[in-house]
């Protein structure tokens, strides 16, 4: 800040005294205003000349702000201070910190429910294929030359199985598993992605930073798998079996990551109770 004291040495921006002899007036200020008002062009020229001869360049005034870290504006330092200084109020408290684990617990249970609905819808499709295969195994009934059956045949085990599967399929269709699975997946995707983002934001509210580790990485993986599984739906609706298999694979991996993430989530909840207060 060595250049700052030189501000005191700036010359006063006043007009140069005229060499011509002027009559002395009892009110010098009135005489000065009167002279300036009679010749504004001259006053402007003299002011510009004084500015050019100033002893302190403009760069010297700005230099301390570039050299002193405390004088320049730093968004990073401002954000760090804001995130841990209590300015967010209740958003930094225990109440909002517990929203994420509670919602994610519900989403884990809901994930299992959505998986059950999806498996039932898959059963509706596959059971028809099984019925078609069984029908191929049914032996034709012997008939007389006139076309009547020789004897009323007893139901074969294959036919009994076909009847059982047909009744089961009718019950499955009544469950509307296709629509229910689609709705459950949409809700899971919307709330899951939103809550995953909120979890990171809430950590930043409380601490001013994120903590790279198993919980964060597993949560990011779960979010990506939700999105990837949902992206396969259009191809699945067109009957693409590869897309269906990938959809199931992604969701199985999602559940496994969810289960693996539970212990680290419990550790974080314990730290929330240790380092936060109500509300």
Coordinates of C-alpha atoms in Angstrom, one line a residue:
X1 CA 0.0 0.0 0.0
X2 CA 3.0 2.3 -0.4
X3 CA 1.4 4.2 -3.3
X4 CA -1.6 5.2 -1.2
X5 CA -0.1 8.1 0.8
X6 CA 0.8 9.8 -2.5
X7 CA -2.9 10.6 -2.8
X8 CA -2.4 13.3 -0.3
X9 CA 0.1 15.0 -2.7
X10 CA -2.3 15.4 -5.6
X11 CA -2.4 19.1 -6.8
X12 CA -5.5 21.0 -6.2
X13 CA -7.4 21.4 -9.4
X14 CA -7.8 25.1 -9.5
X15 CA -7.2 27.6 -12.3
X16 CA -3.7 29.0 -12.7
X17 CA -3.4 32.6 -11.5
X18 CA -3.6 35.1 -14.2
X19 CA -0.5 37.3 -14.9
X20 CA -2.7 40.2 -15.6
X21 CA -3.3 42.6 -12.8
X22 CA -6.8 42.4 -11.6
X23 CA -8.4 44.7 -9.1
X24 CA -8.5 43.4 -5.6
X25 CA -12.0 42.6 -4.6
X26 CA -13.4 42.3 -1.1
X27 CA -15.0 39.0 -2.1
X28 CA -12.4 36.8 -3.9
X29 CA -14.8 33.8 -4.3
X30 CA -17.3 35.9 -6.2
X31 CA -14.6 37.3 -8.4
X32 CA -13.3 33.8 -9.2
X33 CA -16.8 32.6 -10.1
X34 CA -17.3 35.6 -12.2
X35 CA -14.1 35.1 -14.1
X36 CA -14.8 31.4 -14.7
X37 CA -18.3 32.1 -15.8
X38 CA -17.1 34.7 -18.3
X39 CA -14.6 32.3 -19.9
X40 CA -15.7 28.6 -19.5
X41 CA -13.5 27.4 -22.4
X42 CA -10.4 28.7 -20.7
X43 CA -11.5 27.0 -17.4
X44 CA -11.9 23.7 -19.1
X45 CA -8.5 23.9 -20.8
X46 CA -6.8 24.6 -17.5
X47 CA -8.5 21.7 -15.8
X48 CA -7.4 19.3 -18.5
X49 CA -3.8 20.5 -18.1
X50 CA -3.9 20.0 -14.4
X51 CA -5.2 16.4 -14.8
X52 CA -2.3 15.6 -17.3
X53 CA 0.2 16.9 -14.8
X54 CA -1.1 14.9 -11.8
X55 CA 1.7 13.1 -10.0
X56 CA -0.2 9.9 -9.3
X57 CA -1.2 7.8 -12.3
X58 CA -4.5 5.9 -12.3
X59 CA -2.6 2.6 -12.3
X60 CA -1.0 3.4 -9.0
X61 CA -4.5 3.8 -7.4
X62 CA -5.6 0.4 -8.7
X63 CA -2.3 -1.4 -8.0
X64 CA -3.0 -2.1 -4.3
X65 CA -6.2 -4.0 -5.2
X66 CA -4.3 -6.3 -7.4
X67 CA -1.4 -6.9 -4.9
X68 CA -3.5 -7.2 -1.7
X69 CA -5.6 -10.4 -1.5
X70 CA -7.8 -8.8 1.2
X71 CA -8.6 -5.9 -1.2
X72 CA -9.7 -7.8 -4.2
X73 CA -13.0 -9.6 -4.6
X74 CA -12.8 -13.4 -4.4
X75 CA -16.0 -15.3 -5.2
X76 CA -14.5 -18.5 -3.8
X77 CA -13.6 -17.0 -0.4
X78 CA -17.0 -15.3 -0.3
X79 CA -18.8 -18.6 -1.0
X80 CA -16.8 -20.5 1.6
X81 CA -17.5 -17.9 4.3
X82 CA -21.2 -17.8 3.4
X83 CA -21.7 -21.5 3.5
X84 CA -20.4 -22.0 7.0
X85 CA -21.2 -18.8 8.7
X86 CA -24.8 -19.4 9.6
X87 CA -26.3 -17.1 6.9
X88 CA -28.5 -19.9 5.6
X89 CA -30.3 -20.3 9.0
X90 CA -32.5 -23.3 9.2
X91 CA -31.1 -24.8 6.0
X92 CA -27.9 -25.5 8.0
X93 CA -29.7 -27.1 10.9
X94 CA -30.5 -30.6 11.8
X95 CA -34.0 -30.6 10.5
X96 CA -33.1 -30.0 6.9
X97 CA -30.0 -32.3 7.2
X98 CA -32.3 -35.2 8.1
X99 CA -34.6 -34.7 5.2
X100 CA -32.2 -36.4 2.8
X101 CA -31.7 -39.7 4.7
X102 CA -35.4 -40.0 5.5
X103 CA -36.4 -39.4 1.8
X104 CA -33.8 -41.8 0.6
X105 CA -35.0 -44.5 3.0
X106 CA -38.4 -44.2 1.5
X107 CA -37.0 -44.2 -2.0
X108 CA -35.1 -47.4 -1.3
X109 CA -38.3 -49.2 -0.3
X110 CA -40.1 -47.6 -3.2
X111 CA -37.3 -48.9 -5.5
X112 CA -38.0 -52.5 -4.3
X113 CA -41.8 -51.9 -4.9
X114 CA -41.2 -50.6 -8.4
X115 CA -39.0 -53.6 -9.1
X116 CA -41.8 -56.0 -8.0
X117 CA -44.3 -54.2 -10.3
X118 CA -41.8 -54.4 -13.2
X119 CA -41.3 -58.1 -12.6
X120 CA -45.0 -58.8 -12.6
X121 CA -45.4 -56.9 -15.9
X122 CA -42.6 -59.0 -17.3
X123 CA -44.4 -62.1 -16.1
X124 CA -47.5 -61.0 -18.1
X125 CA -45.4 -61.0 -21.3
X126 CA -43.4 -64.1 -20.7
X127 CA -46.2 -66.3 -19.5
X128 CA -47.9 -66.0 -22.9
X129 CA -44.8 -67.3 -24.6
X130 CA -44.8 -70.3 -22.2
X131 CA -48.5 -70.9 -23.1
X132 CA -47.7 -70.8 -26.8
X133 CA -44.8 -73.3 -26.3
X134 CA -47.0 -75.7 -24.3
X135 CA -49.7 -75.6 -27.0
X136 CA -47.2 -77.0 -29.5
X137 CA -46.8 -80.1 -27.3
X138 CA -50.5 -81.0 -27.2
X139 CA -51.2 -84.2 -29.2
X140 CA -54.1 -84.1 -31.7
X141 CA -57.2 -86.0 -30.7
X142 CA -57.9 -89.2 -32.6
X143 CA -61.1 -89.1 -34.6
X144 CA -63.2 -91.5 -36.6
X145 CA -63.5 -91.3 -40.4
X146 CA -66.7 -89.3 -39.8
X147 CA -64.7 -86.7 -37.8
X148 CA -66.0 -87.5 -34.3
X149 CA -63.5 -88.2 -31.4
X150 CA -62.9 -91.8 -30.7
X151 CA -63.4 -91.3 -26.9
X152 CA -63.5 -88.1 -24.8
X153 CA -59.8 -87.7 -23.9
X154 CA -58.8 -87.0 -20.3
X155 CA -57.0 -83.7 -19.9
X156 CA -53.3 -84.2 -20.3
X157 CA -50.7 -82.7 -17.9
X158 CA -49.7 -80.2 -20.7
X159 CA -53.3 -79.1 -21.1
X160 CA -53.7 -78.7 -17.4
X161 CA -50.6 -76.5 -17.3
X162 CA -51.9 -74.4 -20.2
X163 CA -55.2 -73.9 -18.3
X164 CA -53.3 -72.9 -15.1
X165 CA -51.1 -70.4 -17.0
X166 CA -54.0 -68.9 -18.8
X167 CA -55.9 -68.3 -15.5
X168 CA -52.7 -66.8 -14.0
X169 CA -52.3 -64.4 -16.9
X170 CA -55.8 -63.2 -16.6
X171 CA -55.2 -62.3 -13.0
X172 CA -51.9 -60.6 -13.8
X173 CA -53.6 -58.5 -16.5
X174 CA -56.2 -57.3 -13.9
X175 CA -53.3 -56.0 -11.8
X176 CA -52.4 -53.3 -14.5
X177 CA -48.8 -53.9 -13.7
X178 CA -47.5 -52.2 -16.8
X179 CA -49.1 -48.8 -16.0
X180 CA -48.3 -49.1 -12.3
X181 CA -44.6 -49.9 -13.0
X182 CA -44.3 -47.0 -15.5
X183 CA -45.8 -44.6 -12.9
X184 CA -43.6 -45.9 -10.1
X185 CA -40.5 -45.5 -12.3
X186 CA -41.5 -41.9 -13.2
X187 CA -42.0 -41.0 -9.6
X188 CA -38.7 -42.7 -8.6
X189 CA -36.8 -40.9 -11.3
X190 CA -38.2 -37.5 -10.5
X191 CA -37.9 -37.7 -6.7
X192 CA -34.6 -39.6 -6.8
X193 CA -32.7 -37.2 -9.0
X194 CA -34.1 -34.2 -7.1
X195 CA -33.2 -35.7 -3.7
X196 CA -29.7 -36.7 -4.9
X197 CA -29.0 -33.1 -5.9
X198 CA -30.5 -31.8 -2.6
X199 CA -28.3 -34.1 -0.6
X200 CA -25.2 -32.5 -2.1
X201 CA -26.6 -29.0 -1.6
X202 CA -27.5 -29.7 2.0
X203 CA -23.9 -30.8 2.7
X204 CA -22.6 -27.6 1.2
X205 CA -25.1 -25.6 3.3
X206 CA -23.7 -27.1 6.5
X207 CA -20.0 -27.4 5.7
X208 CA -19.2 -25.2 2.7
X209 CA -17.8 -28.2 0.7
X210 CA -18.5 -31.7 -0.4
X211 CA -16.7 -34.8 0.8
X212 CA -15.6 -37.2 -2.0
X213 CA -16.0 -40.7 -0.8
X214 CA -18.0 -44.0 -1.1
X215 CA -21.3 -42.4 -0.2
X216 CA -21.0 -39.5 -2.7
X217 CA -19.8 -41.7 -5.5
X218 CA -22.4 -44.4 -4.9
X219 CA -25.1 -41.8 -4.9
X220 CA -23.9 -40.4 -8.2
X221 CA -23.9 -43.9 -9.7
X222 CA -27.4 -44.5 -8.5
X223 CA -28.6 -41.3 -10.1
X224 CA -26.9 -42.2 -13.4
X225 CA -28.5 -45.6 -13.4
X226 CA -31.9 -44.2 -12.8
X227 CA -31.5 -41.9 -15.8
X228 CA -30.0 -44.7 -18.0
X229 CA -32.8 -47.2 -17.1
X230 CA -35.5 -44.5 -17.9
X231 CA -33.8 -43.7 -21.3
X232 CA -34.3 -47.3 -22.4
X233 CA -38.1 -47.1 -22.1
X234 CA -38.9 -46.0 -25.7
X235 CA -36.9 -48.9 -27.1
X236 CA -38.6 -51.3 -24.6
X237 CA -42.1 -50.2 -25.7
X238 CA -41.1 -51.1 -29.3
X239 CA -40.3 -54.7 -28.2
X240 CA -36.5 -54.4 -28.1
X241 CA -35.5 -57.3 -25.9
X242 CA -31.9 -56.1 -25.5
X243 CA -33.2 -52.8 -24.1
X244 CA -35.4 -54.7 -21.6
X245 CA -32.5 -56.8 -20.4
X246 CA -30.3 -53.7 -20.0
X247 CA -33.2 -52.0 -18.1
X248 CA -33.3 -54.9 -15.6
X249 CA -29.5 -55.0 -15.3
X250 CA -29.3 -51.3 -14.5
X251 CA -32.0 -51.5 -11.9
X252 CA -30.4 -54.6 -10.2
X253 CA -27.1 -52.6 -10.0
X254 CA -29.1 -49.7 -8.7
X255 CA -30.5 -51.8 -5.8
X256 CA -27.0 -53.3 -5.0
X257 CA -25.5 -49.8 -4.9
X258 CA -28.4 -48.6 -2.7
X259 CA -27.8 -51.5 -0.2
X260 CA -24.0 -50.9 -0.2
X261 CA -24.6 -47.2 0.5
X262 CA -26.7 -47.7 3.6
X263 CA -23.8 -48.1 6.1
X264 CA -22.1 -44.9 4.9
X265 CA -25.4 -43.1 5.1
X266 CA -25.9 -44.2 8.7
X267 CA -22.4 -42.8 9.6
X268 CA -23.3 -39.5 8.0
X269 CA -26.5 -39.3 10.0
X270 CA -24.6 -39.9 13.2
X271 CA -22.3 -37.0 12.3
X272 CA -25.3 -34.8 11.6
X273 CA -26.5 -35.4 15.2
X274 CA -23.0 -34.8 16.5
X275 CA -22.3 -31.5 14.7
X276 CA -25.7 -29.9 14.2
X277 CA -28.5 -28.6 16.4
X278 CA -32.2 -28.2 16.1
X279 CA -34.0 -26.9 14.2

